[in-house]
PDB file of C-alpha atoms and ligand atoms in Angstrom:
ATOM      1  CA  MET A   1     -16.660   6.985 -22.343  1.00  0.00           C
ATOM      2  CA  SER A   2     -17.233  10.198 -19.712  1.00  0.00           C
ATOM      3  CA  ILE A   3     -15.189  11.248 -17.353  1.00  0.00           C
ATOM      4  CA  LEU A   4     -17.751  10.445 -14.532  1.00  0.00           C
ATOM      5  CA  GLY A   5     -18.121   7.181 -16.944  1.00  0.00           C
ATOM      6  CA  ARG A   6     -14.396   6.186 -16.403  1.00  0.00           C
ATOM      7  CA  PHE A   7     -14.198   7.434 -12.903  1.00  0.00           C
ATOM      8  CA  LEU A   8     -17.027   5.135 -11.777  1.00  0.00           C
ATOM      9  CA  ALA A   9     -15.675   2.395 -13.623  1.00  0.00           C
ATOM     10  CA  ALA A  10     -12.324   2.757 -11.704  1.00  0.00           C
ATOM     11  CA  ALA A  11     -14.014   3.013  -8.557  1.00  0.00           C
ATOM     12  CA  LEU A  12     -15.563  -0.148  -9.144  1.00  0.00           C
ATOM     13  CA  VAL A  13     -12.736  -2.200 -10.552  1.00  0.00           C
ATOM     14  CA  LEU A  14     -11.019  -0.732  -7.028  1.00  0.00           C
ATOM     15  CA  MET A  15     -13.873  -2.135  -4.820  1.00  0.00           C
ATOM     16  CA  LEU A  16     -13.853  -5.278  -7.086  1.00  0.00           C
ATOM     17  CA  THR A  17      -9.970  -5.823  -6.363  1.00  0.00           C
ATOM     18  CA  ALA A  18     -10.034  -4.848  -3.162  1.00  0.00           C
ATOM     19  CA  CYS A  19     -12.659  -7.241  -2.407  1.00  0.00           C
ATOM     20  CA  GLY A  20     -10.634  -9.906  -3.694  1.00  0.00           C
ATOM     21  CA  ALA A  21     -13.461 -10.569  -6.620  1.00  0.00           C
ATOM     22  CA  GLY A  22     -12.210 -12.880  -9.098  1.00  0.00           C
ATOM     23  CA  GLU A  23      -9.229 -13.478  -7.819  1.00  0.00           C
ATOM     24  CA  PRO A  24      -8.397 -17.094  -7.716  1.00  0.00           C
ATOM     25  CA  ALA A  25      -5.323 -16.940  -5.194  1.00  0.00           C
ATOM     26  CA  PRO A  26      -5.298 -18.207  -1.457  1.00  0.00           C
ATOM     27  CA  VAL A  27      -5.765 -15.600   0.470  1.00  0.00           C
ATOM     28  CA  VAL A  28      -5.035 -15.229   4.441  1.00  0.00           C
ATOM     29  CA  THR A  29      -7.584 -13.027   5.860  1.00  0.00           C
ATOM     30  CA  ALA A  30      -6.036 -12.495   9.208  1.00  0.00           C
ATOM     31  CA  SER A  31      -2.530 -13.920   9.853  1.00  0.00           C
ATOM     32  CA  ARG A  32      -1.041 -13.640  12.922  1.00  0.00           C
ATOM     33  CA  THR A  33       2.109 -14.933  12.091  1.00  0.00           C
ATOM     34  CA  PRO A  34       4.952 -11.698  11.852  1.00  0.00           C
ATOM     35  CA  VAL A  35       6.254 -11.232   9.034  1.00  0.00           C
ATOM     36  CA  PRO A  36       9.878  -9.765   9.509  1.00  0.00           C
ATOM     37  CA  GLU A  37      12.651  -9.767   6.818  1.00  0.00           C
ATOM     38  CA  ALA A  38      14.739 -13.130   7.735  1.00  0.00           C
ATOM     39  CA  THR A  39      11.360 -15.371   7.717  1.00  0.00           C
ATOM     40  CA  VAL A  40       8.726 -16.584   5.634  1.00  0.00           C
ATOM     41  CA  GLU A  41       5.418 -17.606   6.060  1.00  0.00           C
ATOM     42  CA  ALA A  42       4.351 -19.632   2.596  1.00  0.00           C
ATOM     43  CA  THR A  43       1.023 -20.069   1.515  1.00  0.00           C
ATOM     44  CA  THR A  44      -0.021 -23.092  -0.075  1.00  0.00           C
ATOM     45  CA  GLU A  45      -2.353 -23.373  -3.443  1.00  0.00           C
ATOM     46  CA  SER A  46      -4.793 -24.918  -1.052  1.00  0.00           C
ATOM     47  CA  GLY A  47      -4.591 -22.156   0.725  1.00  0.00           C
ATOM     48  CA  ARG A  48      -3.345 -23.669   3.830  1.00  0.00           C
ATOM     49  CA  ALA A  49      -0.071 -21.638   5.416  1.00  0.00           C
ATOM     50  CA  THR A  50       2.677 -23.287   6.345  1.00  0.00           C
ATOM     51  CA  PRO A  51       4.741 -21.731   8.723  1.00  0.00           C
ATOM     52  CA  GLY A  52       8.307 -21.221   8.277  1.00  0.00           C
ATOM     53  CA  ALA A  53       8.181 -22.797   4.902  1.00  0.00           C
ATOM     54  CA  ARG A  54       9.685 -21.725   1.581  1.00  0.00           C
ATOM     55  CA  ALA A  55       8.277 -24.164  -0.767  1.00  0.00           C
ATOM     56  CA  SER A  56       9.500 -24.173  -4.488  1.00  0.00           C
ATOM     57  CA  GLY A  57       5.763 -23.577  -6.258  1.00  0.00           C
ATOM     58  CA  SER A  58       4.188 -21.963  -3.542  1.00  0.00           C
ATOM     59  CA  LEU A  59       2.437 -18.885  -3.816  1.00  0.00           C
ATOM     60  CA  PRO A  60       3.206 -15.773  -1.246  1.00  0.00           C
ATOM     61  CA  PRO A  61       0.252 -15.095   0.822  1.00  0.00           C
ATOM     62  CA  VAL A  62      -2.092 -12.796   0.688  1.00  0.00           C
ATOM     63  CA  VAL A  63      -3.715 -10.412   3.262  1.00  0.00           C
ATOM     64  CA  ARG A  64      -6.584  -8.101   3.291  1.00  0.00           C
ATOM     65  CA  HIS A  65      -6.703  -7.181   7.221  1.00  0.00           C
ATOM     66  CA  GLY A  66      -5.698  -8.572  10.393  1.00  0.00           C
ATOM     67  CA  PRO A  67      -7.325 -10.306  13.219  1.00  0.00           C
ATOM     68  CA  ARG A  68     -10.933  -8.818  13.854  1.00  0.00           C
ATOM     69  CA  ASP A  69     -10.531  -9.527  17.973  1.00  0.00           C
ATOM     70  CA  THR A  70      -8.405  -6.874  18.279  1.00  0.00           C
ATOM     71  CA  GLU A  71      -8.749  -3.164  18.847  1.00  0.00           C
ATOM     72  CA  LYS A  72      -6.332  -2.500  15.971  1.00  0.00           C
ATOM     73  CA  VAL A  73      -5.826  -1.078  12.291  1.00  0.00           C
ATOM     74  CA  ALA A  74      -3.372  -0.295  10.257  1.00  0.00           C
ATOM     75  CA  LEU A  75      -2.914   2.759   8.357  1.00  0.00           C
ATOM     76  CA  THR A  76      -0.958   2.275   4.929  1.00  0.00           C
ATOM     77  CA  PHE A  77      -0.274   5.090   2.850  1.00  0.00           C
ATOM     78  CA  ASP A  78       0.953   4.365  -0.948  1.00  0.00           C
ATOM     79  CA  ALA A  79       3.986   6.083  -2.696  1.00  0.00           C
ATOM     80  CA  ASP A  80       3.371   5.793  -6.506  1.00  0.00           C
ATOM     81  CA  MET A  81       5.748   7.169  -9.014  1.00  0.00           C
ATOM     82  CA  THR A  82       4.812   5.980 -12.645  1.00  0.00           C
ATOM     83  CA  ASP A  83       7.265   6.620 -15.575  1.00  0.00           C
ATOM     84  CA  ALA A  84       4.213   9.099 -16.878  1.00  0.00           C
ATOM     85  CA  MET A  85       4.437  11.073 -13.231  1.00  0.00           C
ATOM     86  CA  LYS A  86       7.927  11.349 -13.786  1.00  0.00           C
ATOM     87  CA  ALA A  87       7.272  13.181 -17.030  1.00  0.00           C
ATOM     88  CA  ARG A  88       4.804  15.541 -15.321  1.00  0.00           C
ATOM     89  CA  LEU A  89       7.171  16.785 -12.764  1.00  0.00           C
ATOM     90  CA  SER A  90      10.213  16.977 -14.747  1.00  0.00           C
ATOM     91  CA  ASN A  91       7.860  19.210 -17.248  1.00  0.00           C
ATOM     92  CA  GLY A  92       6.755  21.119 -14.379  1.00  0.00           C
ATOM     93  CA  THR A  93       2.492  20.030 -15.332  1.00  0.00           C
ATOM     94  CA  VAL A  94       3.082  18.935 -11.738  1.00  0.00           C
ATOM     95  CA  SER A  95       4.976  20.475  -8.775  1.00  0.00           C
ATOM     96  CA  SER A  96       4.992  17.347  -6.138  1.00  0.00           C
ATOM     97  CA  TYR A  97       4.029  13.986  -5.698  1.00  0.00           C
ATOM     98  CA  ALA A  98       5.011  13.911  -1.946  1.00  0.00           C
ATOM     99  CA  ASN A  99       2.472  14.846   0.719  1.00  0.00           C
ATOM    100  CA  LEU A 100       4.735  16.396   3.313  1.00  0.00           C
ATOM    101  CA  ARG A 101       1.821  17.885   5.405  1.00  0.00           C
ATOM    102  CA  LEU A 102       0.367  14.667   5.455  1.00  0.00           C
ATOM    103  CA  LEU A 103       3.940  13.445   6.729  1.00  0.00           C
ATOM    104  CA  ALA A 104       3.966  16.259   8.918  1.00  0.00           C
ATOM    105  CA  LEU A 105       0.613  15.342  10.567  1.00  0.00           C
ATOM    106  CA  LEU A 106       1.328  11.519  11.265  1.00  0.00           C
ATOM    107  CA  GLU A 107       5.118  13.251  12.961  1.00  0.00           C
ATOM    108  CA  THR A 108       3.342  15.465  14.984  1.00  0.00           C
ATOM    109  CA  ARG A 109       0.521  13.062  16.018  1.00  0.00           C
ATOM    110  CA  ARG A 110       2.616  10.271  16.729  1.00  0.00           C
ATOM    111  CA  ILE A 111       0.854   7.745  14.391  1.00  0.00           C
ATOM    112  CA  PRO A 112       2.294   4.589  13.427  1.00  0.00           C
ATOM    113  CA  ALA A 113       2.293   4.316   9.688  1.00  0.00           C
ATOM    114  CA  THR A 114       3.361   1.791   7.221  1.00  0.00           C
ATOM    115  CA  PHE A 115       4.300   3.186   3.848  1.00  0.00           C
ATOM    116  CA  PHE A 116       4.252   1.031   0.110  1.00  0.00           C
ATOM    117  CA  VAL A 117       6.576   2.896  -1.497  1.00  0.00           C
ATOM    118  CA  THR A 118       8.022   2.656  -4.877  1.00  0.00           C
ATOM    119  CA  GLY A 119      11.723   2.642  -6.099  1.00  0.00           C
ATOM    120  CA  GLN A 120      10.933   5.667  -8.207  1.00  0.00           C
ATOM    121  CA  TRP A 121       9.510   7.535  -5.626  1.00  0.00           C
ATOM    122  CA  ALA A 122      12.397   6.993  -3.232  1.00  0.00           C
ATOM    123  CA  GLU A 123      14.690   7.971  -6.208  1.00  0.00           C
ATOM    124  CA  GLN A 124      12.725  11.184  -6.883  1.00  0.00           C
ATOM    125  CA  TYR A 125      12.011  11.947  -2.955  1.00  0.00           C
ATOM    126  CA  PRO A 126      15.394  10.600  -1.273  1.00  0.00           C
ATOM    127  CA  ASP A 127      15.393  13.286   1.830  1.00  0.00           C
ATOM    128  CA  VAL A 128      11.337  12.581   2.182  1.00  0.00           C
ATOM    129  CA  THR A 129      12.043   8.582   2.104  1.00  0.00           C
ATOM    130  CA  ARG A 130      15.186   8.684   4.583  1.00  0.00           C
ATOM    131  CA  ARG A 131      12.457  10.955   7.082  1.00  0.00           C
ATOM    132  CA  ILE A 132      10.288   8.136   6.609  1.00  0.00           C
ATOM    133  CA  ALA A 133      12.817   5.504   7.407  1.00  0.00           C
ATOM    134  CA  GLY A 134      14.051   7.341  10.438  1.00  0.00           C
ATOM    135  CA  ASN A 135      10.744   7.505  12.382  1.00  0.00           C
ATOM    136  CA  PRO A 136      10.577   4.521  14.411  1.00  0.00           C
ATOM    137  CA  ARG A 137       7.176   4.636  14.308  1.00  0.00           C
ATOM    138  CA  PHE A 138       6.835   4.382  10.579  1.00  0.00           C
ATOM    139  CA  GLU A 139       7.407   1.102   8.616  1.00  0.00           C
ATOM    140  CA  ILE A 140       8.897   0.690   4.902  1.00  0.00           C
ATOM    141  CA  ALA A 141       7.221  -1.659   2.365  1.00  0.00           C
ATOM    142  CA  ASN A 142       7.341  -2.090  -1.305  1.00  0.00           C
ATOM    143  CA  HIS A 143       4.942  -0.975  -4.360  1.00  0.00           C
ATOM    144  CA  SER A 144       7.171  -2.255  -7.055  1.00  0.00           C
ATOM    145  CA  TYR A 145       9.461   0.061  -8.882  1.00  0.00           C
ATOM    146  CA  GLU A 146       8.116   1.719 -11.661  1.00  0.00           C
ATOM    147  CA  HIS A 147       4.328   1.181 -11.038  1.00  0.00           C
ATOM    148  CA  ALA A 148       3.284  -0.866 -13.585  1.00  0.00           C
ATOM    149  CA  ALA A 149       0.939  -3.742 -13.893  1.00  0.00           C
ATOM    150  CA  PHE A 150       1.148  -6.897 -13.024  1.00  0.00           C
ATOM    151  CA  THR A 151      -1.880  -7.974 -14.858  1.00  0.00           C
ATOM    152  CA  GLY A 152      -3.529  -6.726 -18.245  1.00  0.00           C
ATOM    153  CA  ASP A 153      -6.393  -4.026 -17.879  1.00  0.00           C
ATOM    154  CA  CYS A 154      -5.205  -2.529 -14.365  1.00  0.00           C
ATOM    155  CA  TYR A 155      -6.130   1.082 -14.544  1.00  0.00           C
ATOM    156  CA  ASN A 156      -4.628   1.746 -18.069  1.00  0.00           C
ATOM    157  CA  LEU A 157      -1.417   1.170 -16.537  1.00  0.00           C
ATOM    158  CA  PRO A 158       1.977   0.663 -18.536  1.00  0.00           C
ATOM    159  CA  ARG A 159       2.095  -3.336 -18.040  1.00  0.00           C
ATOM    160  CA  LEU A 160       5.358  -5.213 -17.135  1.00  0.00           C
ATOM    161  CA  ALA A 161       6.256  -8.385 -19.346  1.00  0.00           C
ATOM    162  CA  PRO A 162       5.756 -11.282 -17.038  1.00  0.00           C
ATOM    163  CA  GLY A 163      10.011 -12.194 -17.104  1.00  0.00           C
ATOM    164  CA  GLU A 164      10.189  -8.918 -15.575  1.00  0.00           C
ATOM    165  CA  MET A 165       8.082  -9.013 -12.583  1.00  0.00           C
ATOM    166  CA  THR A 166      10.047 -10.804 -10.029  1.00  0.00           C
ATOM    167  CA  GLY A 167      12.997  -8.226 -10.882  1.00  0.00           C
ATOM    168  CA  ASP A 168      10.976  -5.451 -10.724  1.00  0.00           C
ATOM    169  CA  VAL A 169       9.858  -5.853  -7.039  1.00  0.00           C
ATOM    170  CA  ASP A 170      13.705  -7.015  -6.280  1.00  0.00           C
ATOM    171  CA  LYS A 171      14.956  -4.094  -7.581  1.00  0.00           C
ATOM    172  CA  THR A 172      12.982  -1.708  -5.487  1.00  0.00           C
ATOM    173  CA  PHE A 173      13.706  -4.068  -2.202  1.00  0.00           C
ATOM    174  CA  THR A 174      17.510  -3.068  -3.296  1.00  0.00           C
ATOM    175  CA  THR A 175      16.386   0.501  -3.493  1.00  0.00           C
ATOM    176  CA  LEU A 176      14.724   0.868  -0.360  1.00  0.00           C
ATOM    177  CA  HIS A 177      16.791  -1.348   1.701  1.00  0.00           C
ATOM    178  CA  PRO A 178      20.029   1.260   2.400  1.00  0.00           C
ATOM    179  CA  TYR A 179      17.562   3.804   3.739  1.00  0.00           C
ATOM    180  CA  GLY A 180      17.294   1.457   6.894  1.00  0.00           C
ATOM    181  CA  GLY A 181      14.391   2.014   9.617  1.00  0.00           C
ATOM    182  CA  ARG A 182      11.752  -0.569  10.079  1.00  0.00           C
ATOM    183  CA  GLN A 183      11.987  -2.448   6.387  1.00  0.00           C
ATOM    184  CA  THR A 184       9.395  -5.507   5.641  1.00  0.00           C
ATOM    185  CA  ARG A 185       9.161  -8.302   3.404  1.00  0.00           C
ATOM    186  CA  TYR A 186       5.606  -6.564   2.501  1.00  0.00           C
ATOM    187  CA  PHE A 187       4.458  -5.859  -0.986  1.00  0.00           C
ATOM    188  CA  ARG A 188       1.376  -4.110  -2.377  1.00  0.00           C
ATOM    189  CA  PHE A 189       0.438  -4.959  -6.203  1.00  0.00           C
ATOM    190  CA  PRO A 190       0.133  -1.267  -7.618  1.00  0.00           C
ATOM    191  CA  GLY A 191      -3.610  -0.578  -8.672  1.00  0.00           C
ATOM    192  CA  LEU A 192      -3.902  -4.057  -6.563  1.00  0.00           C
ATOM    193  CA  CYS A 193      -4.024  -5.597  -9.975  1.00  0.00           C
ATOM    194  CA  HIS A 194      -2.770  -9.659  -9.286  1.00  0.00           C
ATOM    195  CA  ASP A 195      -3.260 -13.253 -10.578  1.00  0.00           C
ATOM    196  CA  ARG A 196      -1.776 -16.533  -9.721  1.00  0.00           C
ATOM    197  CA  ALA A 197       1.006 -15.508 -12.255  1.00  0.00           C
ATOM    198  CA  ALA A 198       1.998 -12.622 -11.016  1.00  0.00           C
ATOM    199  CA  LEU A 199       1.937 -14.279  -7.282  1.00  0.00           C
ATOM    200  CA  ARG A 200       3.715 -16.963  -8.806  1.00  0.00           C
ATOM    201  CA  ALA A 201       6.404 -14.860 -10.159  1.00  0.00           C
ATOM    202  CA  LEU A 202       7.246 -13.295  -6.541  1.00  0.00           C
ATOM    203  CA  ALA A 203       7.473 -16.741  -4.354  1.00  0.00           C
ATOM    204  CA  PRO A 204      11.225 -16.901  -4.394  1.00  0.00           C
ATOM    205  CA  LEU A 205      11.296 -13.283  -2.784  1.00  0.00           C
ATOM    206  CA  GLY A 206       9.739 -14.113   0.318  1.00  0.00           C
ATOM    207  CA  VAL A 207       7.219 -11.081   0.264  1.00  0.00           C
ATOM    208  CA  THR A 208       3.811 -11.219   2.272  1.00  0.00           C
ATOM    209  CA  VAL A 209       1.122  -9.455  -0.250  1.00  0.00           C
ATOM    210  CA  VAL A 210      -1.206  -6.895   1.369  1.00  0.00           C
ATOM    211  CA  ASP A 211      -4.113  -6.043  -0.149  1.00  0.00           C
ATOM    212  CA  GLY A 212      -6.253  -4.089   2.506  1.00  0.00           C
ATOM    213  CA  ASP A 213     -10.293  -4.011   3.220  1.00  0.00           C
ATOM    214  CA  VAL A 214     -10.464  -0.451   3.038  1.00  0.00           C
ATOM    215  CA  VAL A 215     -10.018   1.576   0.051  1.00  0.00           C
ATOM    216  CA  SER A 216     -10.209   5.135   1.121  1.00  0.00           C
ATOM    217  CA  GLY A 217     -10.502   6.277  -2.605  1.00  0.00           C
ATOM    218  CA  ASP A 218      -7.693   9.448  -1.671  1.00  0.00           C
ATOM    219  CA  PRO A 219      -6.832   9.220  -5.612  1.00  0.00           C
ATOM    220  CA  PHE A 220      -9.968  10.454  -6.883  1.00  0.00           C
ATOM    221  CA  ALA A 221     -11.186  12.234  -4.149  1.00  0.00           C
ATOM    222  CA  ARG A 222     -12.168  15.542  -4.932  1.00  0.00           C
ATOM    223  CA  GLY A 223     -12.487  17.033  -1.527  1.00  0.00           C
ATOM    224  CA  ALA A 224     -11.944  15.412   2.255  1.00  0.00           C
ATOM    225  CA  GLY A 225     -15.022  14.215   2.546  1.00  0.00           C
ATOM    226  CA  PRO A 226     -15.661  11.385   0.730  1.00  0.00           C
ATOM    227  CA  VAL A 227     -12.247   9.861   1.739  1.00  0.00           C
ATOM    228  CA  ILE A 228     -13.245  10.413   5.358  1.00  0.00           C
ATOM    229  CA  ASP A 229     -16.630   8.609   4.381  1.00  0.00           C
ATOM    230  CA  ALA A 230     -14.574   5.680   2.618  1.00  0.00           C
ATOM    231  CA  VAL A 231     -13.002   5.515   5.523  1.00  0.00           C
ATOM    232  CA  LEU A 232     -14.866   5.603   8.564  1.00  0.00           C
ATOM    233  CA  SER A 233     -17.975   3.760   6.744  1.00  0.00           C
ATOM    234  CA  GLN A 234     -16.103   0.608   5.958  1.00  0.00           C
ATOM    235  CA  VAL A 235     -13.265   0.583   8.797  1.00  0.00           C
ATOM    236  CA  LYS A 236     -13.840  -2.304  11.546  1.00  0.00           C
ATOM    237  CA  PRO A 237     -11.310  -4.006  14.173  1.00  0.00           C
ATOM    238  CA  GLY A 238      -8.208  -5.480  12.073  1.00  0.00           C
ATOM    239  CA  SER A 239      -8.806  -2.986   9.523  1.00  0.00           C
ATOM    240  CA  ILE A 240      -5.779  -2.158   6.438  1.00  0.00           C
ATOM    241  CA  VAL A 241      -6.913   0.926   5.502  1.00  0.00           C
ATOM    242  CA  ILE A 242      -5.385   2.145   2.146  1.00  0.00           C
ATOM    243  CA  MET A 243      -4.192   5.929   1.599  1.00  0.00           C
ATOM    244  CA  HIS A 244      -1.488   7.762  -0.601  1.00  0.00           C
ATOM    245  CA  ILE A 245       1.445  10.300   0.207  1.00  0.00           C
ATOM    246  CA  THR A 246       0.884  11.475  -3.902  1.00  0.00           C
ATOM    247  CA  GLU A 247       0.041  14.915  -3.267  1.00  0.00           C
ATOM    248  CA  ALA A 248      -0.899  15.928  -6.343  1.00  0.00           C
ATOM    249  CA  ASN A 249      -2.227  12.625  -7.361  1.00  0.00           C
ATOM    250  CA  ALA A 250      -4.157  12.178  -3.812  1.00  0.00           C
ATOM    251  CA  ARG A 251      -4.997  16.027  -2.727  1.00  0.00           C
ATOM    252  CA  TYR A 252      -7.570  15.850   0.074  1.00  0.00           C
ATOM    253  CA  THR A 253      -5.581  12.713   2.090  1.00  0.00           C
ATOM    254  CA  ASP A 254      -3.716  15.206   4.656  1.00  0.00           C
ATOM    255  CA  ASP A 255      -7.219  17.489   5.094  1.00  0.00           C
ATOM    256  CA  ALA A 256      -9.000  13.701   5.978  1.00  0.00           C
ATOM    257  CA  LEU A 257      -6.617  12.224   7.973  1.00  0.00           C
ATOM    258  CA  PRO A 258      -7.403  14.072  11.270  1.00  0.00           C
ATOM    259  CA  ALA A 259     -10.835  13.502  10.919  1.00  0.00           C
ATOM    260  CA  ILE A 260     -10.342   9.504  10.383  1.00  0.00           C
ATOM    261  CA  LEU A 261      -7.899   9.878  13.347  1.00  0.00           C
ATOM    262  CA  ALA A 262     -10.783  11.403  15.710  1.00  0.00           C
ATOM    263  CA  GLY A 263     -13.117   8.768  13.952  1.00  0.00           C
ATOM    264  CA  LEU A 264     -10.894   5.610  14.544  1.00  0.00           C
ATOM    265  CA  ARG A 265     -10.163   7.606  18.538  1.00  0.00           C
ATOM    266  CA  ARG A 266     -14.360   7.340  18.941  1.00  0.00           C
ATOM    267  CA  ARG A 267     -14.464   3.787  17.923  1.00  0.00           C
ATOM    268  CA  GLY A 268     -12.063   2.426  20.309  1.00  0.00           C
ATOM    269  CA  LEU A 269      -9.741   1.657  17.253  1.00  0.00           C
ATOM    270  CA  GLU A 270      -5.784   2.234  17.425  1.00  0.00           C
ATOM    271  CA  PRO A 271      -3.301   2.645  14.736  1.00  0.00           C
ATOM    272  CA  VAL A 272      -0.805   0.566  14.275  1.00  0.00           C
ATOM    273  CA  THR A 273       2.248  -0.940  12.072  1.00  0.00           C
ATOM    274  CA  LEU A 274       1.219  -3.528   9.921  1.00  0.00           C
ATOM    275  CA  SER A 275       4.146  -5.713  11.438  1.00  0.00           C
ATOM    276  CA  GLU A 276       2.055  -4.946  14.617  1.00  0.00           C
ATOM    277  CA  LEU A 277      -1.232  -5.661  13.498  1.00  0.00           C
ATOM    278  CA  LEU A 278      -0.537  -8.959  11.945  1.00  0.00           C
ATOM    279  CA  ALA A 279       1.812 -10.175  14.671  1.00  0.00           C
TER     280      ALA A 279
HETATM  281 ZN1   ZN B   1      -0.085   2.528  -6.085  1.00  0.00          ZN
END
């Protein structure tokens, strides 16, 4: 397939995945239940929420967006780090997968944000992780340990064995926890790829799975314009916007951010953390 063809196919898959197409798992579209560290909102296989329950055999809730009757939106930033990315850092092909300009923009403009951090990214960038954890406006969530796939056919990511899924996500919590700050039990699957088996594997961990309803497409972007357009054309009250802080793999996210923030402001939409959006 041509590079363009691969891009279009990947973009289509991402859009379909983000829309939950082909995903039979229960979806909580507008959970109003806060998900602090200690309590769990279980969702039964019928899709009915069972507040406070942790029934065995139940699947974690999957959230695509928050309530639509608010003016709030959540900006989320994924910090991917695959083994292949680590190799490119060590052999010097890539200089950085941490977009410090993006982080500085969020800090100076005092924008609340939620970071989905992989264990390997935190290990690669402990100082940046500490900086994120140390900001009271930022929240830390789990994006797996090594950004491997939890299903087959997920962006050519190497696949985790079914028996490794629970341990991978648990190990990430263990890696992130010492950084402190606003830790959560939110989890986002690499590539948003999940199925019932993957959800079942995470049930013992008490996570809330967070997809998102606005895919910025920043890893594929050739400039800031498409990222701005993608976000502002899809965003609405209660949206969860998916972006990346991975610099070399998402070069224009920092360039796009000011126009995105201005566009949100024009519509009266206020960025908040995921916890606040879903509270
Ligand atoms: Zn990712």
